[in-house]
mmCIF file of C-alpha atoms and ligand atoms in Angstrom:
data_model
loop_
_atom_site.group_PDB
_atom_site.id
_atom_site.type_symbol
_atom_site.label_atom_id
_atom_site.label_comp_id
_atom_site.label_asym_id
_atom_site.label_seq_id
_atom_site.Cartn_x
_atom_site.Cartn_y
_atom_site.Cartn_z
ATOM 1 C CA MET A 434 17.997 -26.166 18.121
ATOM 2 C CA ALA A 435 15.607 -29.084 17.898
ATOM 3 C CA THR A 436 13.832 -27.321 15.060
ATOM 4 C CA LYS A 437 17.097 -26.747 13.243
ATOM 5 C CA LYS A 438 18.031 -30.403 13.501
ATOM 6 C CA ARG A 439 14.588 -31.390 12.334
ATOM 7 C CA LEU A 440 14.878 -29.073 9.334
ATOM 8 C CA LYS A 441 18.091 -30.775 8.356
ATOM 9 C CA ARG A 442 16.712 -34.257 8.827
ATOM 10 C CA GLU A 443 13.246 -33.940 7.310
ATOM 11 C CA GLY A 444 13.307 -30.713 5.430
ATOM 12 C CA THR A 445 15.960 -29.232 3.255
ATOM 13 C CA LEU A 446 17.694 -32.522 2.576
ATOM 14 C CA ALA A 447 14.435 -34.257 1.773
ATOM 15 C CA VAL A 448 13.405 -31.725 -0.868
ATOM 16 C CA ASP A 449 12.305 -33.406 -4.062
ATOM 17 C CA LEU A 450 14.006 -31.405 -6.799
ATOM 18 C CA PRO A 451 11.830 -30.552 -9.781
ATOM 19 C CA ALA A 452 13.077 -31.827 -13.116
ATOM 20 C CA LEU A 453 13.353 -28.309 -14.505
ATOM 21 C CA ALA A 454 15.817 -26.963 -11.980
ATOM 22 C CA SER A 455 19.502 -26.616 -12.785
ATOM 23 C CA PRO A 456 21.834 -27.528 -9.938
ATOM 24 C CA ASP A 457 23.422 -24.048 -10.001
ATOM 25 C CA GLY A 458 20.047 -22.367 -9.669
ATOM 26 C CA SER A 459 20.128 -20.793 -13.135
ATOM 27 C CA ILE A 460 17.072 -20.870 -15.380
ATOM 28 C CA PRO A 461 17.228 -23.751 -17.854
ATOM 29 C CA ALA A 462 17.452 -22.431 -21.416
ATOM 30 C CA ALA A 463 14.278 -24.244 -22.424
ATOM 31 C CA GLU A 464 12.201 -22.466 -19.819
ATOM 32 C CA ARG A 465 10.238 -19.485 -21.128
ATOM 33 C CA VAL A 466 7.365 -17.538 -19.713
ATOM 34 C CA ASP A 467 4.185 -16.995 -21.735
ATOM 35 C CA ARG A 468 4.455 -13.233 -22.234
ATOM 36 C CA MET A 469 1.029 -12.902 -23.866
ATOM 37 C CA ALA A 470 -0.511 -14.485 -20.798
ATOM 38 C CA MET A 471 1.458 -12.083 -18.598
ATOM 39 C CA LEU A 472 0.252 -9.106 -20.629
ATOM 40 C CA THR A 473 -3.328 -10.333 -20.403
ATOM 41 C CA MET A 474 -3.014 -10.634 -16.620
ATOM 42 C CA MET A 475 -1.596 -7.124 -16.300
ATOM 43 C CA VAL A 476 -4.391 -5.666 -18.418
ATOM 44 C CA ARG A 477 -6.973 -7.514 -16.289
ATOM 45 C CA ILE A 478 -5.450 -6.170 -13.075
ATOM 46 C CA ARG A 479 -5.436 -2.614 -14.398
ATOM 47 C CA ALA A 480 -8.998 -2.822 -15.696
ATOM 48 C CA PHE A 481 -10.131 -4.173 -12.319
ATOM 49 C CA GLU A 482 -8.357 -1.422 -10.392
ATOM 50 C CA MET A 483 -9.573 1.392 -12.657
ATOM 51 C CA LYS A 484 -13.129 0.131 -12.238
ATOM 52 C CA LEU A 485 -12.682 0.174 -8.467
ATOM 53 C CA ALA A 486 -11.654 3.842 -8.630
ATOM 54 C CA GLU A 487 -14.999 4.587 -10.327
ATOM 55 C CA LEU A 488 -16.954 2.500 -7.839
ATOM 56 C CA VAL A 489 -15.322 4.230 -4.858
ATOM 57 C CA ARG A 490 -15.920 7.665 -6.403
ATOM 58 C CA ASP A 491 -19.591 6.791 -6.959
ATOM 59 C CA LEU A 492 -19.900 5.364 -3.417
ATOM 60 C CA VAL A 493 -20.882 1.937 -4.718
ATOM 61 C CA ILE A 494 -17.891 0.801 -2.647
ATOM 62 C CA LYS A 495 -18.155 2.467 0.732
ATOM 63 C CA GLY A 496 -14.767 1.760 2.313
ATOM 64 C CA THR A 497 -11.305 2.648 1.164
ATOM 65 C CA LEU A 498 -8.854 0.615 -0.861
ATOM 66 C CA HIS A 499 -5.319 0.858 -2.155
ATOM 67 C CA PRO A 500 -4.977 0.754 -5.943
ATOM 68 C CA TYR A 501 -2.239 -1.280 -7.624
ATOM 69 C CA VAL A 502 -2.186 0.645 -10.920
ATOM 70 C CA GLY A 503 1.400 1.020 -12.156
ATOM 71 C CA GLN A 504 2.753 -1.971 -10.246
ATOM 72 C CA GLU A 505 1.119 -4.752 -12.295
ATOM 73 C CA ALA A 506 4.407 -6.181 -13.586
ATOM 74 C CA VAL A 507 5.534 -7.133 -10.075
ATOM 75 C CA ALA A 508 2.574 -9.293 -9.063
ATOM 76 C CA THR A 509 2.400 -10.795 -12.540
ATOM 77 C CA GLY A 510 6.100 -11.500 -13.035
ATOM 78 C CA VAL A 511 6.372 -13.050 -9.576
ATOM 79 C CA CYS A 512 3.238 -15.211 -9.688
ATOM 80 C CA PHE A 513 3.994 -16.505 -13.184
ATOM 81 C CA ALA A 514 7.251 -17.881 -11.784
ATOM 82 C CA LEU A 515 5.398 -19.882 -9.125
ATOM 83 C CA ARG A 516 3.639 -23.207 -9.051
ATOM 84 C CA ALA A 517 -0.048 -23.398 -8.204
ATOM 85 C CA ASP A 518 0.758 -24.934 -4.805
ATOM 86 C CA ASP A 519 3.316 -22.278 -3.823
ATOM 87 C CA TYR A 520 2.269 -19.689 -1.258
ATOM 88 C CA ILE A 521 2.014 -15.935 -1.360
ATOM 89 C CA THR A 522 1.271 -13.427 1.351
ATOM 90 C CA SER A 523 0.174 -9.934 0.498
ATOM 91 C CA ASN A 524 -0.328 -6.519 2.022
ATOM 92 C CA HIS A 525 -2.884 -3.702 1.972
ATOM 93 C CA ARG A 526 -2.310 -3.174 -1.797
ATOM 94 C CA GLY A 527 -3.114 -6.751 -2.634
ATOM 95 C CA HIS A 528 -5.723 -7.096 -5.405
ATOM 96 C CA GLY A 529 -3.035 -7.525 -8.075
ATOM 97 C CA HIS A 530 -1.289 -10.217 -6.040
ATOM 98 C CA ALA A 531 -4.549 -12.134 -5.599
ATOM 99 C CA LEU A 532 -5.536 -11.931 -9.266
ATOM 100 C CA ALA A 533 -2.063 -12.918 -10.448
ATOM 101 C CA LYS A 534 -2.173 -15.986 -8.168
ATOM 102 C CA GLY A 535 -5.409 -16.980 -9.844
ATOM 103 C CA ALA A 536 -8.144 -15.428 -7.713
ATOM 104 C CA ASP A 537 -11.618 -15.318 -9.170
ATOM 105 C CA MET A 538 -12.537 -11.765 -10.214
ATOM 106 C CA ASN A 539 -16.235 -12.262 -9.461
ATOM 107 C CA ARG A 540 -15.545 -13.276 -5.872
ATOM 108 C CA MET A 541 -13.085 -10.415 -5.464
ATOM 109 C CA MET A 542 -15.519 -7.819 -6.751
ATOM 110 C CA ALA A 543 -18.288 -9.310 -4.607
ATOM 111 C CA GLU A 544 -16.074 -8.979 -1.533
ATOM 112 C CA LEU A 545 -15.309 -5.345 -2.305
ATOM 113 C CA LEU A 546 -19.011 -4.634 -2.739
ATOM 114 C CA GLY A 547 -19.766 -6.398 0.545
ATOM 115 C CA ARG A 548 -21.695 -9.383 -0.849
ATOM 116 C CA GLN A 549 -22.183 -12.906 0.484
ATOM 117 C CA THR A 550 -20.533 -14.386 -2.611
ATOM 118 C CA GLY A 551 -17.245 -12.590 -1.843
ATOM 119 C CA TYR A 552 -14.066 -14.244 -0.601
ATOM 120 C CA CYS A 553 -14.919 -13.330 3.021
ATOM 121 C CA LYS A 554 -18.696 -13.488 2.557
ATOM 122 C CA GLY A 555 -18.654 -9.720 2.163
ATOM 123 C CA LYS A 556 -17.424 -9.131 5.692
ATOM 124 C CA GLY A 557 -13.685 -8.696 5.161
ATOM 125 C CA GLY A 558 -13.205 -6.264 2.313
ATOM 126 C CA SER A 559 -10.133 -5.298 0.342
ATOM 127 C CA MET A 560 -7.472 -6.067 2.939
ATOM 128 C CA HIS A 561 -8.614 -9.575 3.867
ATOM 129 C CA ILE A 562 -8.935 -11.301 0.517
ATOM 130 C CA ALA A 563 -7.498 -14.804 0.761
ATOM 131 C CA ASP A 564 -7.894 -18.116 -1.038
ATOM 132 C CA LEU A 565 -6.105 -20.953 0.690
ATOM 133 C CA ASP A 566 -6.843 -23.302 -2.224
ATOM 134 C CA LEU A 567 -4.727 -21.004 -4.420
ATOM 135 C CA GLY A 568 -1.982 -20.682 -1.808
ATOM 136 C CA MET A 569 -3.010 -17.045 -1.418
ATOM 137 C CA LEU A 570 -2.614 -16.650 2.332
ATOM 138 C CA GLY A 571 -4.168 -13.236 2.533
ATOM 139 C CA CYS A 572 -3.965 -9.537 2.029
ATOM 140 C CA ASN A 573 -3.059 -7.828 5.285
ATOM 141 C CA GLY A 574 -3.866 -4.424 6.719
ATOM 142 C CA ILE A 575 -0.957 -4.518 9.178
ATOM 143 C CA VAL A 576 2.057 -3.050 7.407
ATOM 144 C CA GLY A 577 4.718 -5.797 7.416
ATOM 145 C CA GLY A 578 2.261 -8.262 8.969
ATOM 146 C CA GLY A 579 2.322 -10.662 6.027
ATOM 147 C CA LEU A 580 6.026 -11.354 6.361
ATOM 148 C CA GLY A 581 5.785 -13.416 9.532
ATOM 149 C CA ILE A 582 3.247 -15.543 7.691
ATOM 150 C CA THR A 583 5.623 -15.834 4.714
ATOM 151 C CA ALA A 584 8.330 -17.257 6.937
ATOM 152 C CA GLY A 585 5.816 -19.453 8.758
ATOM 153 C CA ALA A 586 4.465 -20.943 5.531
ATOM 154 C CA ALA A 587 8.024 -21.593 4.343
ATOM 155 C CA LEU A 588 8.817 -23.317 7.646
ATOM 156 C CA SER A 589 5.659 -25.382 7.311
ATOM 157 C CA ALA A 590 6.647 -26.523 3.801
ATOM 158 C CA THR A 591 10.074 -27.506 5.081
ATOM 159 C CA LEU A 592 8.732 -29.428 8.064
ATOM 160 C CA ARG A 593 6.242 -31.248 5.835
ATOM 161 C CA GLY A 594 9.060 -32.121 3.429
ATOM 162 C CA THR A 595 7.429 -30.535 0.383
ATOM 163 C CA ASP A 596 9.255 -28.338 -2.117
ATOM 164 C CA GLN A 597 6.726 -25.497 -2.016
ATOM 165 C CA VAL A 598 8.076 -21.966 -1.798
ATOM 166 C CA SER A 599 6.548 -19.065 0.067
ATOM 167 C CA VAL A 600 6.575 -15.523 -1.299
ATOM 168 C CA GLY A 601 5.933 -12.345 0.684
ATOM 169 C CA PHE A 602 5.010 -9.086 -1.039
ATOM 170 C CA PHE A 603 5.772 -5.949 0.980
ATOM 171 C CA GLY A 604 6.385 -2.264 0.446
ATOM 172 C CA ASP A 605 9.368 0.006 1.024
ATOM 173 C CA GLY A 606 7.620 1.268 4.169
ATOM 174 C CA ALA A 607 7.081 -2.261 5.452
ATOM 175 C CA ALA A 608 10.787 -2.928 4.916
ATOM 176 C CA ASN A 609 11.446 -0.713 7.952
ATOM 177 C CA THR A 610 9.235 -2.628 10.360
ATOM 178 C CA GLY A 611 10.598 -5.004 12.972
ATOM 179 C CA ILE A 612 8.716 -8.003 11.600
ATOM 180 C CA ALA A 613 10.419 -7.588 8.193
ATOM 181 C CA HIS A 614 13.808 -7.906 9.887
ATOM 182 C CA GLU A 615 12.722 -10.825 12.059
ATOM 183 C CA ALA A 616 11.170 -12.730 9.171
ATOM 184 C CA MET A 617 14.129 -12.282 6.822
ATOM 185 C CA ASN A 618 16.679 -13.057 9.507
ATOM 186 C CA LEU A 619 14.921 -16.222 10.642
ATOM 187 C CA ALA A 620 14.265 -17.379 7.077
ATOM 188 C CA ALA A 621 17.969 -17.079 6.307
ATOM 189 C CA ALA A 622 19.131 -18.606 9.604
ATOM 190 C CA TRP A 623 16.898 -21.624 9.003
ATOM 191 C CA GLN A 624 17.410 -21.649 5.217
ATOM 192 C CA LEU A 625 13.682 -21.539 4.591
ATOM 193 C CA PRO A 626 12.242 -21.613 1.048
ATOM 194 C CA ALA A 627 11.020 -18.012 1.225
ATOM 195 C CA ILE A 628 11.206 -15.188 -1.305
ATOM 196 C CA PHE A 629 10.848 -11.634 -0.076
ATOM 197 C CA ILE A 630 9.509 -9.297 -2.763
ATOM 198 C CA CYS A 631 9.895 -5.662 -1.801
ATOM 199 C CA GLU A 632 7.827 -3.434 -4.075
ATOM 200 C CA ASN A 633 9.699 -0.182 -3.698
ATOM 201 C CA ASN A 634 7.155 2.238 -5.129
ATOM 202 C CA GLN A 635 9.151 5.171 -3.728
ATOM 203 C CA TYR A 636 6.641 6.169 -1.037
ATOM 204 C CA ALA A 637 5.211 4.851 2.188
ATOM 205 C CA LEU A 638 1.967 6.796 2.190
ATOM 206 C CA SER A 639 3.375 10.374 2.130
ATOM 207 C CA MET A 640 6.942 9.472 3.163
ATOM 208 C CA PRO A 641 9.402 9.481 0.239
ATOM 209 C CA TYR A 642 11.813 6.570 0.306
ATOM 210 C CA ALA A 643 14.877 8.840 0.243
ATOM 211 C CA LYS A 644 13.758 10.552 3.465
ATOM 212 C CA ALA A 645 13.151 7.278 5.279
ATOM 213 C CA VAL A 646 16.199 5.233 4.282
ATOM 214 C CA ALA A 647 19.821 6.326 3.805
ATOM 215 C CA ALA A 648 20.832 3.375 1.619
ATOM 216 C CA PRO A 649 19.863 3.609 -2.056
ATOM 217 C CA ASP A 650 18.647 -0.003 -2.214
ATOM 218 C CA ILE A 651 16.726 -2.213 0.189
ATOM 219 C CA ALA A 652 18.136 -5.250 -1.660
ATOM 220 C CA SER A 653 21.578 -4.489 -0.191
ATOM 221 C CA ARG A 654 20.234 -5.558 3.221
ATOM 222 C CA ALA A 655 20.299 -9.147 1.963
ATOM 223 C CA VAL A 656 24.048 -9.285 2.648
ATOM 224 C CA GLY A 657 23.395 -8.695 6.330
ATOM 225 C CA TYR A 658 20.919 -11.556 6.426
ATOM 226 C CA GLY A 659 23.168 -13.917 4.520
ATOM 227 C CA MET A 660 20.885 -14.386 1.524
ATOM 228 C CA PRO A 661 21.050 -13.347 -2.126
ATOM 229 C CA GLY A 662 19.565 -9.949 -2.935
ATOM 230 C CA GLU A 663 18.843 -8.295 -6.239
ATOM 231 C CA VAL A 664 17.467 -4.999 -7.522
ATOM 232 C CA VAL A 665 14.962 -5.627 -10.299
ATOM 233 C CA ASP A 666 13.197 -3.311 -12.753
ATOM 234 C CA GLY A 667 9.707 -3.703 -11.311
ATOM 235 C CA ASN A 668 8.097 -2.295 -14.452
ATOM 236 C CA ASP A 669 9.537 -5.060 -16.627
ATOM 237 C CA ALA A 670 7.405 -8.177 -16.146
ATOM 238 C CA GLN A 671 9.877 -10.457 -17.867
ATOM 239 C CA ALA A 672 12.754 -9.210 -15.696
ATOM 240 C CA VAL A 673 10.648 -9.752 -12.575
ATOM 241 C CA TRP A 674 9.743 -13.244 -13.764
ATOM 242 C CA ALA A 675 13.388 -14.155 -14.475
ATOM 243 C CA ALA A 676 14.635 -12.892 -11.109
ATOM 244 C CA THR A 677 11.832 -14.722 -9.321
ATOM 245 C CA ARG A 678 12.523 -17.952 -11.238
ATOM 246 C CA ARG A 679 16.135 -17.827 -10.039
ATOM 247 C CA ALA A 680 14.941 -17.289 -6.483
ATOM 248 C CA VAL A 681 12.389 -20.102 -6.813
ATOM 249 C CA LEU A 682 15.011 -22.583 -8.028
ATOM 250 C CA HIS A 683 17.343 -21.480 -5.236
ATOM 251 C CA ALA A 684 14.602 -22.055 -2.653
ATOM 252 C CA ARG A 685 13.409 -25.392 -4.091
ATOM 253 C CA HIS A 686 16.993 -26.666 -3.957
ATOM 254 C CA GLY A 687 16.963 -26.047 -0.221
ATOM 255 C CA ARG A 688 19.386 -23.127 -0.512
ATOM 256 C CA GLY A 689 17.201 -20.730 1.419
ATOM 257 C CA PRO A 690 15.568 -17.359 0.891
ATOM 258 C CA THR A 691 16.155 -14.449 -1.506
ATOM 259 C CA LEU A 692 15.342 -10.761 -1.264
ATOM 260 C CA LEU A 693 14.230 -9.082 -4.488
ATOM 261 C CA GLU A 694 13.639 -5.347 -4.582
ATOM 262 C CA CYS A 695 11.395 -4.366 -7.474
ATOM 263 C CA LYS A 696 11.652 -0.639 -8.212
ATOM 264 C CA THR A 697 8.282 0.650 -9.304
ATOM 265 C CA TYR A 698 5.720 3.419 -8.769
ATOM 266 C CA ARG A 699 2.046 3.623 -7.887
ATOM 267 C CA TRP A 700 0.170 5.787 -10.342
ATOM 268 C CA LEU A 701 -2.799 6.714 -8.183
ATOM 269 C CA GLN A 702 -3.051 8.138 -4.703
ATOM 270 C CA HIS A 703 -2.091 6.051 -1.659
ATOM 271 C CA SER A 704 -5.636 4.939 -1.083
ATOM 272 C CA LEU A 705 -8.721 6.005 -2.919
ATOM 273 C CA ARG A 706 -9.859 7.999 0.102
ATOM 274 C CA VAL A 707 -6.456 9.172 1.423
ATOM 275 C CA LYS A 708 -4.761 11.341 -1.126
ATOM 276 C CA GLY A 709 -1.570 12.362 0.684
ATOM 277 C CA PRO A 710 0.521 15.293 -0.499
ATOM 278 C CA ASP A 711 1.115 15.817 -4.192
ATOM 279 C CA ARG A 712 4.193 14.155 -5.638
ATOM 280 C CA PRO A 713 6.475 16.029 -8.060
ATOM 281 C CA ALA A 714 4.739 16.219 -11.444
ATOM 282 C CA ASP A 715 7.910 15.442 -13.385
ATOM 283 C CA GLU A 716 8.488 12.357 -11.229
ATOM 284 C CA GLU A 717 4.969 11.092 -11.884
ATOM 285 C CA ALA A 718 5.304 11.771 -15.599
ATOM 286 C CA ALA A 719 8.655 9.981 -15.825
ATOM 287 C CA TRP A 720 7.290 6.842 -14.184
ATOM 288 C CA LYS A 721 4.071 6.865 -16.217
ATOM 289 C CA ALA A 722 6.216 7.027 -19.343
ATOM 290 C CA ARG A 723 7.586 3.662 -18.190
ATOM 291 C CA CYS A 724 4.177 1.988 -18.043
ATOM 292 C CA PRO A 725 4.673 -1.735 -17.383
ATOM 293 C CA ILE A 726 1.867 -2.711 -19.736
ATOM 294 C CA ALA A 727 3.149 -0.496 -22.563
ATOM 295 C CA HIS A 728 6.620 -1.928 -21.976
ATOM 296 C CA LEU A 729 5.587 -5.552 -22.469
ATOM 297 C CA ARG A 730 3.196 -4.649 -25.275
ATOM 298 C CA GLY A 731 6.097 -2.877 -27.027
ATOM 299 C CA GLN A 732 8.355 -5.916 -26.621
ATOM 300 C CA LEU A 733 5.756 -8.223 -28.153
ATOM 301 C CA ALA A 734 4.970 -5.757 -30.941
ATOM 302 C CA SER A 735 8.629 -5.343 -31.862
ATOM 303 C CA GLU A 736 8.866 -9.121 -32.231
ATOM 304 C CA ARG A 737 5.697 -9.086 -34.377
ATOM 305 C CA LEU A 738 3.867 -11.208 -31.823
ATOM 306 C CA LEU A 739 1.138 -8.636 -31.137
ATOM 307 C CA ASP A 740 -0.476 -5.919 -33.229
ATOM 308 C CA ASP A 741 -2.842 -3.088 -32.252
ATOM 309 C CA ALA A 742 -5.934 -5.150 -32.990
ATOM 310 C CA GLY A 743 -4.608 -7.973 -30.813
ATOM 311 C CA PHE A 744 -3.978 -5.629 -27.899
ATOM 312 C CA ALA A 745 -7.407 -4.010 -28.289
ATOM 313 C CA ALA A 746 -8.960 -7.481 -28.074
ATOM 314 C CA VAL A 747 -7.110 -8.149 -24.811
ATOM 315 C CA GLU A 748 -8.398 -4.847 -23.401
ATOM 316 C CA ARG A 749 -11.962 -5.560 -24.534
ATOM 317 C CA ALA A 750 -11.950 -8.999 -22.932
ATOM 318 C CA ALA A 751 -10.661 -7.532 -19.659
ATOM 319 C CA ALA A 752 -13.310 -4.790 -19.692
ATOM 320 C CA ARG A 753 -16.033 -7.411 -20.294
ATOM 321 C CA GLU A 754 -14.748 -9.546 -17.442
ATOM 322 C CA VAL A 755 -14.704 -6.578 -15.071
ATOM 323 C CA GLU A 756 -18.226 -5.498 -16.041
ATOM 324 C CA GLY A 757 -19.333 -9.091 -15.561
ATOM 325 C CA SER A 758 -17.826 -9.128 -12.080
ATOM 326 C CA VAL A 759 -19.708 -5.963 -11.113
ATOM 327 C CA ALA A 760 -22.966 -7.445 -12.389
ATOM 328 C CA PHE A 761 -22.244 -10.671 -10.473
ATOM 329 C CA ALA A 762 -21.559 -8.709 -7.281
ATOM 330 C CA LEU A 763 -24.604 -6.462 -7.587
ATOM 331 C CA ALA A 764 -26.837 -9.499 -8.160
ATOM 332 C CA SER A 765 -25.496 -11.174 -4.998
ATOM 333 C CA PRO A 766 -27.142 -10.724 -1.591
ATOM 334 C CA GLU A 767 -25.577 -8.712 1.211
ATOM 335 C CA PRO A 768 -24.658 -10.569 4.425
ATOM 336 C CA THR A 769 -27.500 -10.849 6.901
ATOM 337 C CA LEU A 770 -27.429 -9.647 10.481
ATOM 338 C CA ASP A 771 -27.412 -13.177 11.924
ATOM 339 C CA GLU A 772 -23.990 -13.672 10.254
ATOM 340 C CA ILE A 773 -22.388 -10.818 12.150
ATOM 341 C CA GLU A 774 -20.707 -12.977 14.788
ATOM 342 C CA THR A 775 -19.642 -15.885 12.591
ATOM 343 C CA ASP A 776 -16.139 -16.222 11.087
ATOM 344 C CA ILE A 777 -14.751 -13.972 13.821
ATOM 345 C CA TYR A 778 -11.499 -15.107 15.416
ATOM 346 C CA ALA A 779 -11.130 -12.310 17.944
ATOM 347 C CA GLY A 780 -13.459 -9.571 18.902
ATOM 348 C CA GLY A 781 -14.788 -7.197 21.482
ATOM 349 C CA PHE A 782 -15.359 -3.514 21.834
ATOM 350 C CA VAL A 783 -12.731 -1.012 22.794
ATOM 351 C CA GLU A 784 -14.246 1.867 24.693
HETATM 352 C C1 TPP B 1025 1.590 -1.416 11.478
HETATM 353 C C2 TPP B 1025 0.939 -0.351 10.641
HETATM 354 N N1 TPP B 1025 1.404 0.910 10.710
HETATM 355 C C3 TPP B 1025 0.839 1.882 9.942
HETATM 356 C C4 TPP B 1025 -0.213 1.594 9.113
HETATM 357 C C5 TPP B 1025 -0.841 2.682 8.235
HETATM 358 N N2 TPP B 1025 -0.364 2.514 6.849
HETATM 359 C C6 TPP B 1025 -1.115 1.848 5.935
HETATM 360 S S1 TPP B 1025 -0.336 1.724 4.466
HETATM 361 C C7 TPP B 1025 1.010 2.558 5.025
HETATM 362 C C8 TPP B 1025 2.184 2.818 4.126
HETATM 363 C C9 TPP B 1025 2.876 1.560 3.709
HETATM 364 O O1 TPP B 1025 3.873 1.857 2.777
HETATM 365 P P1 TPP B 1025 4.578 0.733 1.927
HETATM 366 O O2 TPP B 1025 4.920 -0.409 2.803
HETATM 367 O O3 TPP B 1025 5.683 1.379 1.174
HETATM 368 O O4 TPP B 1025 3.429 0.238 0.936
HETATM 369 P P2 TPP B 1025 2.677 1.061 -0.215
HETATM 370 O O5 TPP B 1025 1.487 1.706 0.429
HETATM 371 O O6 TPP B 1025 3.624 2.061 -0.774
HETATM 372 O O7 TPP B 1025 2.266 0.041 -1.200
HETATM 373 C C10 TPP B 1025 0.841 2.926 6.346
HETATM 374 C C11 TPP B 1025 1.839 3.669 7.139
HETATM 375 C C12 TPP B 1025 -0.686 0.263 9.093
HETATM 376 N N3 TPP B 1025 -1.682 -0.112 8.302
HETATM 377 N N4 TPP B 1025 -0.074 -0.704 9.836
HETATM 378 MG MG1 MG B 1026 5.681 2.090 -0.774
#
């Protein structure tokens, strides 16, 4: 109870409201997202991920990783609605989240290739990429594990009296873990500035959503937690941005958390070394026909804001950046043996 009182005294009531926010939480008419910048980010994420598929196939990257291809509009739409000092937590499929929050592609590629110049000095790999300076609190290999951190970061912002918000990305599988329930319940009970972004890509590894959950929408759970919930077209970056902006304004006003369920689809296999059973071909084709990049490109083209040459230039720049990141990584040294016990928080051998 002491915490609750403290939240009231120092936290939610002390929030400094940003000038942009409307008191009812709606998006001010003047506020627009830069859709060209969003498209550029999505193309960069896809180019990065497609390159990783090659590097894994060719054994340049030795471990496994979980590709984000097909889901680019979620990370991009969400992160474009945030401030630089807001927090995100991520999951095992986290490269897109990191890039969209501003992570440096060179350092990401170096980490994936196990180089000293990587985000974790080449010792963490795909599921540990973090950049605290960007408010990127980490990818996470424990399904659902990021959500406790989401709530914790939101509590920290409240106790410090800042108006930062904390966003947690998680999958439809993670939605069924205990920590997801605990984090959402506590965030609502304490009215924390958290936003829970469920990327419902229809599968948890090989488990189809419809076999794991009776309810059609995860967003409907929000009612039970006492927070707003919304189903969003996760392949429409602008729709994701708008829904997130509403949630951000809600949270910054001290009105507590929101649950957004972004319906989307991963195009590639679960992880680049774990294929899982085949999915129905017509299902895959239907989702690929709703490519998030093609969708935004089409919107901009129909408004005469982007032509084919303009899009090709965006793709070329992304390809150059990715190739540059591979060259940077390959030119960087691998970690040395005397580093093996540094940066370790817990350890030991299990026999
Ligand atoms: C606690 C825990 N249980 C199981 C796993 C193995 N695992 C890794 S990813 C995954 C599926 C997660 O599905 P979802 O949350 O929908 O995310 P998606 O892979 O679809 O992005 C599982 C079961 C794990 N990493 N952690
Ligand atoms: Mg999933």
